[in-house]
Amino acid sequence: EDQVTQSPEALRLQEGESSSLNCSYTVSGLRGLFWYRQDPGKGPEFLFTLYSAGEEKEKERLKATLTKKESFLHITAPKPEDSATYLCAVQADTGRRALTFGSGTRLQVQP
Amino acid sequence: NAGVTQTPKFQVLKTGQSMTLQCAQDMNHNSMYWYRQDPGMGLRLIYYSASEGTTDKGEVPNGYNVSRLNKREFSLRLESAAPSQTSVYFCASSADSLRELFFGEGSRLTVL
């Protein structure tokens, strides 16, 4: 059974204070790992897909990296508008192929 | 540029009542999904439709039925609502079953 564990559950940062969110996963064969951002009362919004260990992707202050067992979402010099819940999901390369999501990390960036 | 549209946004039901959540996408996507989101449990897949004319069970299908009406529309039906079905429901679509999902804004359902 595919499993995704995200840590920490919640993170409070000061504006400009860089940090990383962790996503550990167990999947029979990884086809892709996805990062989403979710604002309160909204649906998740796609950020990145990573396909193989060593791959990195960047978007503004966010950089996602992937190893064989986990992924990190690095947030550099965050701003208050980066406050959101960040969700990680994995897609297996066999069977159903629907995404399995973690429960998310709730990030709050204070001015 | 609507994307994925869900109706209704809010609904309160009594135990045993039935209702249908509607979802439509205007991106010409082949695959559509229904997820539920509960505090501390993340998004869990209820049903999905990899392409028009097909539907498959996800992780938590009990108590639900779905209909892929056409390529654009995918509805979720609760035949006899239970308090355990109180949740936020999200519809999503993707170009195909291997691509990223695009989500609607969610439907918040309370069953009393």
XYZ file of C-alpha atoms in Angstrom:
223
model
C 0.000 0.000 0.000
C 1.333 3.413 -0.988
C 2.011 5.766 1.922
C 2.986 9.411 2.202
C 4.062 11.094 5.447
C 4.649 14.820 5.665
C 6.521 16.675 8.400
C 6.218 18.874 10.256
C 2.425 19.106 10.556
C 2.718 22.849 11.084
C 5.535 25.354 10.701
C 5.688 28.986 11.674
C 8.423 31.132 10.109
C 9.394 34.757 10.206
C 9.462 36.544 6.887
C 12.844 35.854 5.290
C 13.551 32.772 7.418
C 14.294 29.885 5.037
C 13.259 26.309 5.855
C 12.335 22.937 4.351
C 9.260 20.724 4.374
C 9.668 16.949 4.236
C 7.671 14.301 2.371
C 8.587 10.664 3.011
C 6.989 8.051 0.803
C 6.589 4.318 0.316
C 5.437 3.145 -3.088
C 6.001 -0.060 -5.036
C 7.399 1.868 -7.972
C 7.380 5.648 -8.222
C 6.108 7.170 -11.410
C 5.891 10.708 -10.074
C 5.868 12.824 -6.923
C 3.649 15.895 -6.898
C 3.624 19.035 -4.755
C 0.482 21.127 -4.335
C -0.332 24.324 -2.468
C -3.730 24.720 -0.780
C -5.111 27.998 0.539
C -7.891 27.973 3.165
C -11.284 27.241 1.620
C -9.769 26.509 -1.805
C -8.814 23.462 -3.822
C -5.174 22.360 -4.122
C -3.099 24.124 -6.769
C -0.400 22.212 -8.661
C 3.219 23.278 -8.084
C 5.674 20.605 -9.285
C 6.078 17.053 -10.529
C 9.339 15.165 -9.896
C 10.021 11.864 -11.639
C 13.457 10.572 -10.637
C 15.925 10.764 -7.773
C 18.195 13.768 -8.059
C 15.666 15.845 -9.940
C 15.037 19.432 -8.808
C 12.445 21.984 -9.826
C 12.110 25.652 -8.885
C 9.376 28.231 -8.888
C 9.978 31.653 -7.356
C 10.979 31.037 -3.708
C 10.207 27.303 -3.849
C 12.522 24.470 -4.810
C 11.517 20.810 -4.759
C 14.028 17.961 -4.626
C 13.636 14.177 -4.771
C 15.530 11.184 -3.399
C 14.560 7.508 -3.494
C 12.707 7.774 -0.183
C 11.730 11.411 0.291
C 11.192 14.799 -1.197
C 11.912 18.237 0.214
C 10.225 21.518 -0.510
C 12.721 24.261 0.265
C 11.342 27.732 0.872
C 13.906 30.512 0.526
C 13.266 33.904 2.142
C 9.515 33.287 2.487
C 6.932 36.047 2.394
C 3.550 36.159 4.174
C 1.835 35.275 0.876
C 3.596 31.894 0.974
C 1.401 30.957 3.946
C -0.662 27.911 2.930
C -0.869 24.166 3.379
C 1.583 22.275 1.179
C 0.538 18.807 0.053
C 2.710 16.018 -1.291
C 1.367 13.116 -3.367
C 2.832 10.063 -5.075
C 1.764 8.184 -8.159
C 2.724 4.546 -8.604
C 3.948 3.246 -11.927
C 1.569 0.270 -11.831
C -2.054 -0.434 -10.934
C -4.510 2.316 -10.271
C -2.064 5.229 -10.730
C -4.318 7.638 -8.868
C -2.469 9.976 -6.518
C -1.962 9.122 -2.842
C -1.730 12.287 -0.755
C -0.047 13.109 2.523
C -1.911 15.092 5.159
C 0.072 18.258 4.464
C 2.265 20.818 6.218
C 0.516 24.006 7.337
C 2.958 26.890 6.821
C 2.495 30.298 8.404
C 4.908 33.111 7.522
C 4.732 36.101 9.837
C 5.732 39.613 8.740
C -11.471 30.566 -17.530
C -13.547 28.359 -15.212
C -11.420 25.165 -15.013
C -13.208 22.735 -12.674
C -16.600 23.842 -11.341
C -18.366 22.109 -8.449
C -21.906 22.594 -7.187
C -23.151 23.092 -4.573
C -20.435 24.775 -2.505
C -22.219 24.090 0.785
C -24.915 21.580 1.757
C -26.476 20.378 4.996
C -28.278 17.030 4.981
C -30.079 14.915 7.520
C -29.053 11.306 8.028
C -30.647 9.127 5.359
C -31.182 11.885 2.802
C -29.693 11.617 -0.659
C -27.921 14.168 -2.799
C -25.703 14.541 -5.845
C -22.573 16.657 -6.136
C -22.006 17.962 -9.628
C -18.652 18.565 -11.308
C -17.825 19.952 -14.738
C -14.504 20.771 -16.394
C -13.866 22.853 -19.483
C -10.251 21.818 -20.182
C -11.095 18.847 -22.429
C -9.503 16.516 -19.895
C -9.956 12.771 -20.167
C -9.661 11.809 -16.481
C -11.797 12.975 -13.583
C -11.714 12.251 -9.848
C -13.625 12.675 -6.610
C -11.672 13.092 -3.363
C -12.754 13.790 0.191
C -10.638 15.788 2.628
C -10.902 15.354 6.377
C -8.782 17.037 9.074
C -5.507 15.194 9.654
C -6.235 12.572 6.976
C -5.346 14.271 3.750
C -7.157 13.785 0.485
C -8.600 10.326 -0.065
C -9.783 9.068 -3.434
C -13.427 8.018 -3.601
C -13.913 7.200 -7.279
C -12.223 8.116 -10.506
C -12.873 7.944 -14.227
C -9.776 7.430 -16.357
C -11.722 8.206 -19.512
C -15.266 8.783 -20.677
C -17.329 5.650 -20.180
C -15.214 4.158 -17.385
C -15.333 4.491 -13.614
C -13.322 2.773 -10.896
C -13.328 2.605 -7.124
C -10.747 4.448 -5.136
C -9.652 4.108 -1.535
C -12.998 4.936 0.172
C -15.917 4.144 -2.203
C -18.462 2.742 0.278
C -21.665 4.796 0.454
C -21.038 6.594 -2.837
C -21.865 6.157 -6.502
C -20.614 8.067 -9.519
C -21.665 8.793 -13.070
C -19.423 9.999 -15.879
C -22.207 11.725 -17.800
C -19.983 12.817 -20.685
C -16.398 13.975 -21.128
C -17.038 17.202 -19.194
C -19.172 16.040 -16.276
C -18.618 13.628 -13.385
C -21.169 13.457 -10.568
C -20.959 11.933 -7.084
C -24.102 10.600 -5.401
C -24.771 9.843 -1.754
C -27.797 7.536 -1.665
C -28.328 7.550 2.110
C -26.117 10.096 3.840
C -24.420 9.278 7.132
C -22.660 11.588 9.622
C -19.357 9.884 8.676
C -19.755 11.447 5.235
C -19.427 14.950 6.665
C -16.406 16.249 4.776
C -15.115 18.569 2.097
C -15.400 16.996 -1.339
C -13.102 17.920 -4.192
C -13.520 17.133 -7.845
C -10.400 17.118 -10.005
C -9.478 16.497 -13.618
C -6.325 15.728 -15.557
C -5.405 15.480 -19.205
C -4.842 11.767 -18.678
C -4.281 9.448 -15.724
C -0.545 10.184 -15.655
C -0.682 13.982 -15.472
C -1.144 16.560 -12.718
C -4.603 17.168 -11.282
C -6.572 20.393 -11.444
C -8.995 20.802 -8.555
C -12.292 22.535 -8.064
C -12.972 24.812 -5.091
C -14.637 22.090 -3.049
C -18.090 21.264 -1.704
C -18.523 21.342 2.069
C -21.083 18.752 3.176
C -22.478 18.394 6.691
C -24.654 15.407 7.599
C -26.615 15.811 10.827
